[in-house]
PDB file of C-alpha atoms in Angstrom:
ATOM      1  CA  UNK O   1     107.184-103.042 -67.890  1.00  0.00           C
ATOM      2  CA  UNK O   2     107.418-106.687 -67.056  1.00  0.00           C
ATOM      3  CA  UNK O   3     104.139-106.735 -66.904  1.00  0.00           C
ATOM      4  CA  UNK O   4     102.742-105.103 -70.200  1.00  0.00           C
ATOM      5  CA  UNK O   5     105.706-107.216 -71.997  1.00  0.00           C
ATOM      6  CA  UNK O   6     104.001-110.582 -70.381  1.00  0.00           C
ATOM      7  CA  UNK O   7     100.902-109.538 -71.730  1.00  0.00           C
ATOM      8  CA  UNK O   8     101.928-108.600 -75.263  1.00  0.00           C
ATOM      9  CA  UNK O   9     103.921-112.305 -75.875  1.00  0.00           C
ATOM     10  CA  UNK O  10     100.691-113.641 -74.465  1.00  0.00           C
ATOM     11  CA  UNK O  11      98.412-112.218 -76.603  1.00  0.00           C
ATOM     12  CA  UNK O  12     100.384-112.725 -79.412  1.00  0.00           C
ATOM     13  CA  UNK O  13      99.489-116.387 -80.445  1.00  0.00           C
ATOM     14  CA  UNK O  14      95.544-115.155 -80.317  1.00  0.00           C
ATOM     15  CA  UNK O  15      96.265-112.460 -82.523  1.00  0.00           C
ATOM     16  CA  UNK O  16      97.562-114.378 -85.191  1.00  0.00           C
ATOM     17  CA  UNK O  17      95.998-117.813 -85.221  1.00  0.00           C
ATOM     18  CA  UNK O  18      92.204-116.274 -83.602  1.00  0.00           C
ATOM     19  CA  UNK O  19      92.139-112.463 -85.106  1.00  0.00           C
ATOM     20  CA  UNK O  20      89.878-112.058 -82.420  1.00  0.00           C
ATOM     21  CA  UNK O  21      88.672-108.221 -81.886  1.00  0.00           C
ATOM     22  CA  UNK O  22      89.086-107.943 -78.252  1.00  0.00           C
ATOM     23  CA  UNK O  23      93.326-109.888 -78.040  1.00  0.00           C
ATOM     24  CA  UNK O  24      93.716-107.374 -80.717  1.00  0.00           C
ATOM     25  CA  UNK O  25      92.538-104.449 -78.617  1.00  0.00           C
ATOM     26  CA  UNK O  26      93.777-105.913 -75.388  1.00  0.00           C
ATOM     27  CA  UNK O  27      97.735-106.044 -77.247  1.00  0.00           C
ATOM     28  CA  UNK O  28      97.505-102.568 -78.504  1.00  0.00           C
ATOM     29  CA  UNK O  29      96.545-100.984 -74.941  1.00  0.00           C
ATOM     30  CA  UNK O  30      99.266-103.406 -73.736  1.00  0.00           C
ATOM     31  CA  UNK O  31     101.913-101.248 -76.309  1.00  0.00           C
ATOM     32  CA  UNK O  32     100.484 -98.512 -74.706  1.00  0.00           C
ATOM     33  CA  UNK O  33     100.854 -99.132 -71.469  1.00  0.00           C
ATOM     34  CA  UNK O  34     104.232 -99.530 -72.115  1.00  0.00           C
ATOM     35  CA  UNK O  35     104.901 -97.036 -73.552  1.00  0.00           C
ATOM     36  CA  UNK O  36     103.461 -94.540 -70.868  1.00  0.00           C
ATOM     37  CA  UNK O  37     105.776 -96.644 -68.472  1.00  0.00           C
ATOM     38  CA  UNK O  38     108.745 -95.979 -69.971  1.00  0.00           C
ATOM     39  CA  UNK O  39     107.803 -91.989 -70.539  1.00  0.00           C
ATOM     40  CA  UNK O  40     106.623 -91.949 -66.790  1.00  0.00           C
ATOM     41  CA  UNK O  41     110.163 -93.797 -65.649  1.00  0.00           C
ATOM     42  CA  UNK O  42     112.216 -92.346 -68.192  1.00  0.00           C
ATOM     43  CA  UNK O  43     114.477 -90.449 -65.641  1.00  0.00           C
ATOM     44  CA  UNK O  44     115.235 -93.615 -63.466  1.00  0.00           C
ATOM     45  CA  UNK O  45     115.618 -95.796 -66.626  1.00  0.00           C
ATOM     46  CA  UNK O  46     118.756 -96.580 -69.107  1.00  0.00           C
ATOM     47  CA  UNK O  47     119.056 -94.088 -71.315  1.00  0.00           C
ATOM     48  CA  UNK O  48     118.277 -97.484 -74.406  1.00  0.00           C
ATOM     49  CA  UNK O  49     114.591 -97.707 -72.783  1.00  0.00           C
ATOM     50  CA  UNK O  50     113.616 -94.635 -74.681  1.00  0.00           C
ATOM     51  CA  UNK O  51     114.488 -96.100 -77.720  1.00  0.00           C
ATOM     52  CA  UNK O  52     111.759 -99.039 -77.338  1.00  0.00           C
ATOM     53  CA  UNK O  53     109.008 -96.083 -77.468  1.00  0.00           C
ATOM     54  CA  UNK O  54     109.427 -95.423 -81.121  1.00  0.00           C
ATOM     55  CA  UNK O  55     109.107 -98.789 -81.936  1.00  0.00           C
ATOM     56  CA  UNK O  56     106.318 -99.734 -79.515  1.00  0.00           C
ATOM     57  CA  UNK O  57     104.116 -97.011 -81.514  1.00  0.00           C
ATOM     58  CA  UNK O  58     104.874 -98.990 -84.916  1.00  0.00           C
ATOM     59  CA  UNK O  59     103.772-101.643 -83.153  1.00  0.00           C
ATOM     60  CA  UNK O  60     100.485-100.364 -81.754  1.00  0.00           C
ATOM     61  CA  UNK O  61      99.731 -98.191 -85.215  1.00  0.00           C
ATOM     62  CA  UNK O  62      99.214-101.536 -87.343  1.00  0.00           C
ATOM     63  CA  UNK O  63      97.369-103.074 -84.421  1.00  0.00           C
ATOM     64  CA  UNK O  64      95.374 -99.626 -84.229  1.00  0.00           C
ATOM     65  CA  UNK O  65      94.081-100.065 -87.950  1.00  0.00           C
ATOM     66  CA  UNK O  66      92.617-103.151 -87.502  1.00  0.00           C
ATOM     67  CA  UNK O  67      90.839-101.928 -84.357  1.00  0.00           C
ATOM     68  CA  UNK O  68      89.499 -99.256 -85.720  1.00  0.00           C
ATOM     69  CA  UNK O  69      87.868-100.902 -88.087  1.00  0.00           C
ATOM     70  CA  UNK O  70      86.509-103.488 -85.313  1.00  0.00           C
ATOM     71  CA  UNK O  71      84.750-100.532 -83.571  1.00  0.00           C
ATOM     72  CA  UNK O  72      82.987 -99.002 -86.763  1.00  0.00           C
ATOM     73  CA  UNK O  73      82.057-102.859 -87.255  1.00  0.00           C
ATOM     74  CA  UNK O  74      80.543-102.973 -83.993  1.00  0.00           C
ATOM     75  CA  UNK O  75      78.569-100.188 -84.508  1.00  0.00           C
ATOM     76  CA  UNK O  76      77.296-101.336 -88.117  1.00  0.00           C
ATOM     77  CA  UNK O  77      76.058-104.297 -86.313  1.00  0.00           C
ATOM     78  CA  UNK O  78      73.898-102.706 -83.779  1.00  0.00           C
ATOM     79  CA  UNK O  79      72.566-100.784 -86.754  1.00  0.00           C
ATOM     80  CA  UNK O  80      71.947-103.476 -88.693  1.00  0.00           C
ATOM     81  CA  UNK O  81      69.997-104.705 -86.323  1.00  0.00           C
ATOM     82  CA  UNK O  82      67.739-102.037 -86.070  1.00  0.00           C
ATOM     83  CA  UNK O  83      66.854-101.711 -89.481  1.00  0.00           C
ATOM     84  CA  UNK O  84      64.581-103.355 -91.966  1.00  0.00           C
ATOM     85  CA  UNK O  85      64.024-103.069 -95.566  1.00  0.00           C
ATOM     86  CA  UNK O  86      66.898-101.304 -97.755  1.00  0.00           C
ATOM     87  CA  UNK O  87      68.181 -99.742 -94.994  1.00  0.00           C
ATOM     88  CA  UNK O  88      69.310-102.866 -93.329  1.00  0.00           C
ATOM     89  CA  UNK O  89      70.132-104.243 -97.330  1.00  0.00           C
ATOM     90  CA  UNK O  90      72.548-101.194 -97.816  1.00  0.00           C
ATOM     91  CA  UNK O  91      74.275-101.188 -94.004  1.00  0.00           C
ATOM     92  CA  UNK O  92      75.066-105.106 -94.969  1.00  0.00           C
ATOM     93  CA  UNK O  93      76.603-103.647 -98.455  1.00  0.00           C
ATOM     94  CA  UNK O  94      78.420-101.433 -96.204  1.00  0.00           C
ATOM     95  CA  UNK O  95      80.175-103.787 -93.710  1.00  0.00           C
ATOM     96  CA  UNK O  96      81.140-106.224 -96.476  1.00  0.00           C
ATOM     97  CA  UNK O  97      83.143-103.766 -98.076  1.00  0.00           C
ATOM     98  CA  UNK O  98      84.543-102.684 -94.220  1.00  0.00           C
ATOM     99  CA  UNK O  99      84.856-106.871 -93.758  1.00  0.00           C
ATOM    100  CA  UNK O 100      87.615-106.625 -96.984  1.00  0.00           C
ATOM    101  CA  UNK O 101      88.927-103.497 -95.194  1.00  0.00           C
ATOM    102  CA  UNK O 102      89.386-105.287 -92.027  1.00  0.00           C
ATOM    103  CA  UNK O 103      90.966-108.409 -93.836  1.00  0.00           C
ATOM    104  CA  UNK O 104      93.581-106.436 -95.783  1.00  0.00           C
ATOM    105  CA  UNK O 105      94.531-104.185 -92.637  1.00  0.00           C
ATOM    106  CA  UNK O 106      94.828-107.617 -90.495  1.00  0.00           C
ATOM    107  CA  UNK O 107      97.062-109.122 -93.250  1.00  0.00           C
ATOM    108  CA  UNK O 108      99.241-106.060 -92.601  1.00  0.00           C
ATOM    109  CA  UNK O 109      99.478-107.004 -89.169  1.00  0.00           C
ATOM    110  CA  UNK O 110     100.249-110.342 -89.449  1.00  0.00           C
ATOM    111  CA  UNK O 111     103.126-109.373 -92.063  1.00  0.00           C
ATOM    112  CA  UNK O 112     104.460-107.088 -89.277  1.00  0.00           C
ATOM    113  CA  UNK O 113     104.461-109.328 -86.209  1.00  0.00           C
ATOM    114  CA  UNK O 114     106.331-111.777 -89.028  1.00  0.00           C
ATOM    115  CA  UNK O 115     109.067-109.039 -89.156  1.00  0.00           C
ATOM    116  CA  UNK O 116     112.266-109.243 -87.751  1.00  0.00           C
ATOM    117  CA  UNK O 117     111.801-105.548 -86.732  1.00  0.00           C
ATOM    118  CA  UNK O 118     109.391-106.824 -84.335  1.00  0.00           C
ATOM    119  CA  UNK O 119     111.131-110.190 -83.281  1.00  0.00           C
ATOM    120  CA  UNK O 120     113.748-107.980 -82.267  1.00  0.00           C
ATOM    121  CA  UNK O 121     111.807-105.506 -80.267  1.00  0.00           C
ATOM    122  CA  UNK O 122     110.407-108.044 -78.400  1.00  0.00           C
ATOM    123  CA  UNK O 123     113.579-109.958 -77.795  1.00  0.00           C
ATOM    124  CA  UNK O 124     115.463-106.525 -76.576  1.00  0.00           C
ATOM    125  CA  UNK O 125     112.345-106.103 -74.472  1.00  0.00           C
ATOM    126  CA  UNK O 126     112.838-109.245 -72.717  1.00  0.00           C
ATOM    127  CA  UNK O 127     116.429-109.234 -72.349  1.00  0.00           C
ATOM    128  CA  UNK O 128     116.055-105.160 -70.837  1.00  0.00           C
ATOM    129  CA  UNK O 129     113.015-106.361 -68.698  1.00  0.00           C
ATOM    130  CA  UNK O 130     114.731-109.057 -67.188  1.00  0.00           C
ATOM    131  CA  UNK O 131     118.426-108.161 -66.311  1.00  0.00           C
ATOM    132  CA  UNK O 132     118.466-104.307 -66.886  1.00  0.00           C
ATOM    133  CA  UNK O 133     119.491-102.410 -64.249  1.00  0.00           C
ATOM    134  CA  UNK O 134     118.302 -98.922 -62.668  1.00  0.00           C
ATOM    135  CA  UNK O 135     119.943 -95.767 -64.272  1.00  0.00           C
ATOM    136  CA  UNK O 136     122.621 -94.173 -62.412  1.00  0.00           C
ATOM    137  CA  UNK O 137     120.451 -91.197 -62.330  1.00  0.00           C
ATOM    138  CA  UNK O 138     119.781 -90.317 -58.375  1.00  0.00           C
ATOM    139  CA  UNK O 139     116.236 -89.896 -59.263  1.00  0.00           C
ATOM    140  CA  UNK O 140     116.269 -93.962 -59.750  1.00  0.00           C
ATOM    141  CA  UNK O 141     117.495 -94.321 -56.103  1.00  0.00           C
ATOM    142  CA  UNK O 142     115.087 -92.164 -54.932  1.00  0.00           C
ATOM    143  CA  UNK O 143     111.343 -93.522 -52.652  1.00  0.00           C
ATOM    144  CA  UNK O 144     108.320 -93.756 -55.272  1.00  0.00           C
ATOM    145  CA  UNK O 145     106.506 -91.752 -52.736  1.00  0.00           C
ATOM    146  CA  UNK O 146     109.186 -89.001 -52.717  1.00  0.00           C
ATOM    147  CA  UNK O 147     109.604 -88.778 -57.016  1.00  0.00           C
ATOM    148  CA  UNK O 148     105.786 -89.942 -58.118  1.00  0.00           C
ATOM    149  CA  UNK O 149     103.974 -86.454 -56.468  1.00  0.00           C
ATOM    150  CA  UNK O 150     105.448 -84.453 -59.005  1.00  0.00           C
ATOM    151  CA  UNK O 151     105.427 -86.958 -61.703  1.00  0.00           C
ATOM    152  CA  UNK O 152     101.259 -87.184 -61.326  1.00  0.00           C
ATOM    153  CA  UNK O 153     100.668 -83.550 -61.141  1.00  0.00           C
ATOM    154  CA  UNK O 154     102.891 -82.392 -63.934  1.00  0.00           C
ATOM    155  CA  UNK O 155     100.522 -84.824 -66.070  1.00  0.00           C
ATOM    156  CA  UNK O 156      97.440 -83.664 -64.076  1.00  0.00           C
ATOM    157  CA  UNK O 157      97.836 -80.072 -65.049  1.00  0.00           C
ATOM    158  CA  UNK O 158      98.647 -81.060 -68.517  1.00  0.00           C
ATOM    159  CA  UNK O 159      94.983 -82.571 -68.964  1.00  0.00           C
ATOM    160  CA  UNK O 160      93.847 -79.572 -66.911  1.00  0.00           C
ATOM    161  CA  UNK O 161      95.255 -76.357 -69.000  1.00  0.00           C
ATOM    162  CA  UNK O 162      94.355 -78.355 -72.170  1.00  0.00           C
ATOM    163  CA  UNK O 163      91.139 -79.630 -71.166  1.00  0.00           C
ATOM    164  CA  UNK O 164      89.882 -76.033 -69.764  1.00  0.00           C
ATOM    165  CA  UNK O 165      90.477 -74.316 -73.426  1.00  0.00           C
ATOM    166  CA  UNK O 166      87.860 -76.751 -74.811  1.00  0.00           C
ATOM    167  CA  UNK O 167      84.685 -76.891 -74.915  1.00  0.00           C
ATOM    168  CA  UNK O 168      81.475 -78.758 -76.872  1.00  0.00           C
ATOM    169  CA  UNK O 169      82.361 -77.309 -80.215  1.00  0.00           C
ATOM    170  CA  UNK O 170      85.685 -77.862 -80.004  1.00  0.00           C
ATOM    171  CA  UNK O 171      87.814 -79.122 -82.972  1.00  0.00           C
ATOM    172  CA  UNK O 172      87.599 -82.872 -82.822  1.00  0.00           C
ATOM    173  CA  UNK O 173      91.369 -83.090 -83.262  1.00  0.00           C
ATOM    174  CA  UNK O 174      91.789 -81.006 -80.202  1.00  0.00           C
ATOM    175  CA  UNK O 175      89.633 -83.203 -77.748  1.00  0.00           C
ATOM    176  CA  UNK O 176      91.705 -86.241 -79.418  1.00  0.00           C
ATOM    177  CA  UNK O 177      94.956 -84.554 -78.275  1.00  0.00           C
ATOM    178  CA  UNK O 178      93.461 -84.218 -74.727  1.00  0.00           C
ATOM    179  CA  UNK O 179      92.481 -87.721 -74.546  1.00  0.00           C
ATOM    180  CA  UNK O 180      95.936 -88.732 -74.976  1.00  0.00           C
ATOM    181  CA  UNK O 181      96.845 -86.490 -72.073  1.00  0.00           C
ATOM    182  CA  UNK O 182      93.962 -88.216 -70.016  1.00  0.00           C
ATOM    183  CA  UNK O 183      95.847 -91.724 -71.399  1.00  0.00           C
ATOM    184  CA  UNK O 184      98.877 -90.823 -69.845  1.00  0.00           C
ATOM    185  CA  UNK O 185      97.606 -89.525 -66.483  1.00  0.00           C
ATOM    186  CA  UNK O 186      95.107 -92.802 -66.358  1.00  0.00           C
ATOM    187  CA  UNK O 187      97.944 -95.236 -66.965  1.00  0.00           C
ATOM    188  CA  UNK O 188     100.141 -92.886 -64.428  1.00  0.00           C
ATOM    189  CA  UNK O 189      97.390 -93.240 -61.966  1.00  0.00           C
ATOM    190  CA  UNK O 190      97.070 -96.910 -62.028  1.00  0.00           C
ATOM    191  CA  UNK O 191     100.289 -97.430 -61.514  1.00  0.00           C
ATOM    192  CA  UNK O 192     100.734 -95.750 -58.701  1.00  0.00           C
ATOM    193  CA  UNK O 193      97.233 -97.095 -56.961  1.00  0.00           C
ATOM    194  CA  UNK O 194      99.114 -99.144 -54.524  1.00  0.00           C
ATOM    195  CA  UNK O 195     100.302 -96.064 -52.861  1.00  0.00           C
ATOM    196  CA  UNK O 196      96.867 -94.137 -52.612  1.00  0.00           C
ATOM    197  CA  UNK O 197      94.422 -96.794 -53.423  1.00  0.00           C
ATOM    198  CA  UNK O 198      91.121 -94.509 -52.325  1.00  0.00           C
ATOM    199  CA  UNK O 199      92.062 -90.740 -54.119  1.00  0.00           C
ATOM    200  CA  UNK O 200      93.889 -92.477 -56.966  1.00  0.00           C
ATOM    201  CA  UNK O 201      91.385 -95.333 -57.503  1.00  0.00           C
ATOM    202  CA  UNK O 202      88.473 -92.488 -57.766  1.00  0.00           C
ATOM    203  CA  UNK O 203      90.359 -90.517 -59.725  1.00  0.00           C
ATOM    204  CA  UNK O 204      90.817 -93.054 -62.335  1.00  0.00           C
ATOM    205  CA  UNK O 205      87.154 -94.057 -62.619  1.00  0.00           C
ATOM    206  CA  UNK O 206      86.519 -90.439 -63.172  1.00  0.00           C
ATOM    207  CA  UNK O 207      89.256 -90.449 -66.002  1.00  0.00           C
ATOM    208  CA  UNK O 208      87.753 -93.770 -67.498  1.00  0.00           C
ATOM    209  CA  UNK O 209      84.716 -91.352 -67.897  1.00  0.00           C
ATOM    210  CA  UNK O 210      85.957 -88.488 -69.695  1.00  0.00           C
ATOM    211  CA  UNK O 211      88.227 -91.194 -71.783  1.00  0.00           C
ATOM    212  CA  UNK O 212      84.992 -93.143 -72.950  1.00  0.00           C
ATOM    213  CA  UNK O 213      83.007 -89.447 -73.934  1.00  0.00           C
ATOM    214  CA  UNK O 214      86.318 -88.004 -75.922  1.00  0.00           C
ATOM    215  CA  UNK O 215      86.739 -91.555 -77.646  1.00  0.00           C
ATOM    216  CA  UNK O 216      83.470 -92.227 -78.547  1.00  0.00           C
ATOM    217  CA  UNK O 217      83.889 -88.507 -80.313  1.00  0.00           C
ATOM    218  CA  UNK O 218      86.697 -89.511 -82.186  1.00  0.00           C
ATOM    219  CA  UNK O 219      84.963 -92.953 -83.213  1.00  0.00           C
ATOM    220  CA  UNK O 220      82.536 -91.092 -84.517  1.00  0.00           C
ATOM    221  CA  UNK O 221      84.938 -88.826 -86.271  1.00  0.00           C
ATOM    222  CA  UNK O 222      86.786 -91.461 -87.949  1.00  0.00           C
ATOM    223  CA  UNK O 223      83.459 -93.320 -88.697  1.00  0.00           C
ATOM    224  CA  UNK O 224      82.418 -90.124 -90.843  1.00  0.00           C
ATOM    225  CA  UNK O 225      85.693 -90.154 -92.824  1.00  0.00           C
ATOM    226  CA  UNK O 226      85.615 -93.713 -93.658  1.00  0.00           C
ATOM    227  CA  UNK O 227      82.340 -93.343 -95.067  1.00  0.00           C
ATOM    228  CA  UNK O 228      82.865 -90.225 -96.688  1.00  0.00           C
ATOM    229  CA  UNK O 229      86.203 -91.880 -98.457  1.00  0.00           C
ATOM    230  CA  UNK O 230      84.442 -95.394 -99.438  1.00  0.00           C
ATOM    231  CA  UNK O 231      81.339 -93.135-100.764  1.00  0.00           C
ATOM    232  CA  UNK O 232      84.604 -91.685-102.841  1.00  0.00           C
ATOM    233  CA  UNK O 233      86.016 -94.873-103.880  1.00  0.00           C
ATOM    234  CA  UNK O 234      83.377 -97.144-103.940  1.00  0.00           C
ATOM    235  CA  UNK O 235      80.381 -95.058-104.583  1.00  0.00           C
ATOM    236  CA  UNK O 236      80.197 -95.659-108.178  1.00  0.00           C
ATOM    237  CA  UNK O 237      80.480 -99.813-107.910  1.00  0.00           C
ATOM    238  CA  UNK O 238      77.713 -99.729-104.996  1.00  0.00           C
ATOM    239  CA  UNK O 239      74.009-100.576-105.167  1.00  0.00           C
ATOM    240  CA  UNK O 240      71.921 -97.462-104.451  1.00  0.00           C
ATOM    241  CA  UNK O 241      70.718 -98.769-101.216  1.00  0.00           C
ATOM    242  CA  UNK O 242      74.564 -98.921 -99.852  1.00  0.00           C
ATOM    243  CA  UNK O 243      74.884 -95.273-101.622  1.00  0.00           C
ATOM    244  CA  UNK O 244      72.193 -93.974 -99.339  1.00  0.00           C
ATOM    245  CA  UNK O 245      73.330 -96.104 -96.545  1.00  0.00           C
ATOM    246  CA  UNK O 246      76.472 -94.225 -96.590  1.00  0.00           C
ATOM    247  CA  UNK O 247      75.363 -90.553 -95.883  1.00  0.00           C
ATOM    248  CA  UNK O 248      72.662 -92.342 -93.274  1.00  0.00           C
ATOM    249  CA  UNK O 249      75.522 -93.469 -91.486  1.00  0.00           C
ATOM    250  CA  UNK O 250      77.529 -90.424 -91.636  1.00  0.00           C
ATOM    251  CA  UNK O 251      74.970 -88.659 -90.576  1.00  0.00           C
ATOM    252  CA  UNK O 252      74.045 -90.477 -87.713  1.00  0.00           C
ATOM    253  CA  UNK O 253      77.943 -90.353 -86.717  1.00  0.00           C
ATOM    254  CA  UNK O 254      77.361 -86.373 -86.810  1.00  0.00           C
ATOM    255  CA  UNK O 255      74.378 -86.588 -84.503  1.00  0.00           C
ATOM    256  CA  UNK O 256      75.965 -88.991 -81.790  1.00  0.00           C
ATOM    257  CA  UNK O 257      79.571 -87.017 -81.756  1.00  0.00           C
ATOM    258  CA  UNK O 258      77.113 -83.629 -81.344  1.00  0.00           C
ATOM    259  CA  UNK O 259      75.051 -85.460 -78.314  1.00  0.00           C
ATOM    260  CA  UNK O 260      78.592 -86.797 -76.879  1.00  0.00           C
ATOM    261  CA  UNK O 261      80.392 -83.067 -77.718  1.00  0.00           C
ATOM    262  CA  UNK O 262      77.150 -81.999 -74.722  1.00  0.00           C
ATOM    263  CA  UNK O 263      78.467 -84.026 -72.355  1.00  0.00           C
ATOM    264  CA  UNK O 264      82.086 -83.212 -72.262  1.00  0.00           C
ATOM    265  CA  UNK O 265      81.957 -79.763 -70.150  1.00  0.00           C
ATOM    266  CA  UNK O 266      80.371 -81.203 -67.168  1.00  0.00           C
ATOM    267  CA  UNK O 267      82.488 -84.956 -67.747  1.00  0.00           C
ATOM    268  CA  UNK O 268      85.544 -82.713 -67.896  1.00  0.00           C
ATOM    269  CA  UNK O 269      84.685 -80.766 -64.767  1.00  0.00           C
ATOM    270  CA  UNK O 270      84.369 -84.268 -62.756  1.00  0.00           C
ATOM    271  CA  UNK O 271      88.079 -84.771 -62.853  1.00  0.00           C
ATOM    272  CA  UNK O 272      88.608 -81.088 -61.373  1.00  0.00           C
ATOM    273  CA  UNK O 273      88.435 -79.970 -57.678  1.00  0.00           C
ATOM    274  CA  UNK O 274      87.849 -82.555 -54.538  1.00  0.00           C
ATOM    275  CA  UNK O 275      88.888 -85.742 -55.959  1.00  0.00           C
ATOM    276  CA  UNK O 276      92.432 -84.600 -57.513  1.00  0.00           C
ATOM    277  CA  UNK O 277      92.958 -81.979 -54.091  1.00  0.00           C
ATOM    278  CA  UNK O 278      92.213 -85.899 -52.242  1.00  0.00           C
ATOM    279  CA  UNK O 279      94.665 -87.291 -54.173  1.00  0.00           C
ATOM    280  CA  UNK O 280      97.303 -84.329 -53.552  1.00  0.00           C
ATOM    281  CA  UNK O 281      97.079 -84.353 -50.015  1.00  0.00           C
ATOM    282  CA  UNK O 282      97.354 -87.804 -49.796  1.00  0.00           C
ATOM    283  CA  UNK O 283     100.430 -87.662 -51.804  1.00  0.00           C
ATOM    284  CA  UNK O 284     101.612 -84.968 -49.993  1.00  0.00           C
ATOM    285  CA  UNK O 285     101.437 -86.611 -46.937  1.00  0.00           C
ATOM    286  CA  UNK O 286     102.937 -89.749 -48.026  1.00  0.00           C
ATOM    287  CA  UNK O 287     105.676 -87.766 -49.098  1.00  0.00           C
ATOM    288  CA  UNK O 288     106.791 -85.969 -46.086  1.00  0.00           C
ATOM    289  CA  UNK O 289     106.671 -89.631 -44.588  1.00  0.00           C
ATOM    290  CA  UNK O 290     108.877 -91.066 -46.971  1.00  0.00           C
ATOM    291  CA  UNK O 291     111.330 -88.613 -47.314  1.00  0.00           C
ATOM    292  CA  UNK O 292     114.882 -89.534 -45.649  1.00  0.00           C
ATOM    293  CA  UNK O 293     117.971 -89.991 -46.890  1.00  0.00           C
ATOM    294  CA  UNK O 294     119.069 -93.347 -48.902  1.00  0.00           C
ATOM    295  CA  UNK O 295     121.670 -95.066 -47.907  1.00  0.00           C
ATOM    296  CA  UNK O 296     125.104 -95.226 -50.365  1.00  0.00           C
TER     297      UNK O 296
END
């Protein structure tokens, strides 16, 4: 916690005076990250810690909008790149109007990290982080390597029962659900690295994969709305080149979600079998090791 709180007051200054992209990104997996933390302690924690997670996803919701706008801007660019003529005339049309987007939703975010809601999240933070004390719970007295077993497979076979009803033509809400779930086990993962660096660390990377397939779905998914809703709100104000622009970029969005839906059986299927039965013996073992009494 100590250390996803360091890294949200340090990225703080960038955000406001820099707006840059990547402190923005880097802050809200930072919320996120703390978040998980507090869900994956939540039983050896002060009851008041679960409180911070409501306010944590405030937090990481106005710092999500301007992301998400930063990754359909990254993607314009490439685009723009690539194209000559009116094409490239109506994708410029198109991330103007997604520039104004951007500066509006960043203006947001600036009004809420000027809020005292949020000065006083982060000063409860600090004050919990630093002097707060374990729970009187018995699971907070308790070896990591005795309590964290359980703790990593009840998440594993969370990702697993979802992640086996799904498949390539699955509802893109669905494989966004499960990439939470992969979130949570990922962050639960690297936590716990220092106490099975080779199962957990291969694991993860394995994770990272099916993460970047299911995201790059649901980029593509939000890139179609956006330019289905500015083709609704804009479309009579823009040039025809940005018009057509518009359902070209849409429908490219439809072709790379299809190409990454193709991928996701076999990227899934990765994260099943040896590795995680690696990981479960090695847990296992450290468990048996590390379980005897603690002292009163």
């Amino acid at each position: 916690m100590r250390e996803q709180l360091d890294a949200i007051v340090a990225l703080e200054p960038i955000v406001r005076i820099e707006g840059s992209p990547d402190a923005i990104h880097d802050m809200r997996v930072a919320t996120r990250r703390l978040r998980a933390t507090i869900s994956l302690f939540k039983s050896a924690l002060p009851v008041r810690a679960i409180r911070f997670r409501d306010e944590l996803r405030w937090l990481g919701s106005a710092l999500g909008k301007v992301r998400d706008i930063d990754v359909q801007r990254e993607g314009l660019a490439r685009w723009i790149d690539d194209a000559a003529g009116d094409e490239r005339q109506g994708l410029r049309g198109i991330d103007e109007l997604m520039a104004q987007r951007r500066a509006e939703a960043y203006e947001r975010l600036l009004r809420t990290l000027d809020m005292r809601r949020y000065a006083h999240l982060k000063e409860s933070l600090e004050i919990f982080v630093r002097r707060a004390r374990a729970s009187p719970n018995p699971a907070a007295r308790m070896p990591a390597v005795v309590v964290m077993p359980e703790l990593i497979a009840k998440r594993y076979r969370s990702v697993r029962k979802a992640g086996r009803k799904l498949g390539r033509s699955s509802d893109a809400a669905e494989l966004h659900a499960l990439r939470i779930r992969c979130k949570r086990l990922r962050y639960a993962l690297e936590i716990v690295t220092p106490l099975y660096p080779d199962p957990a660390e291969t694991l993860v990377k394995r994770l990272v994969r099916l993460q970047d397939v299911l995201g790059e779905i649901q980029d593509a998914e939000i890139a179609i709305e956006q330019m289905q809703e500015l083709g609704r709100n804009t479309g009579r104000r823009l040039p025809t080149a940005a018009v057509f622009a518009l359902g070209r970029v849409a429908e490219r969005q439809h072709e790379r979600a299809g190409g990454l839906r193709k991928r996701f059986p076999s990227t899934f299927a990765a994260i099943e079998g040896k590795r995680w039965k690696q990981l479960k013996r090695e847990m296992e073992r450290r468990r048996a090791a590390g379980a005897v009494p603690i002292p009163s």
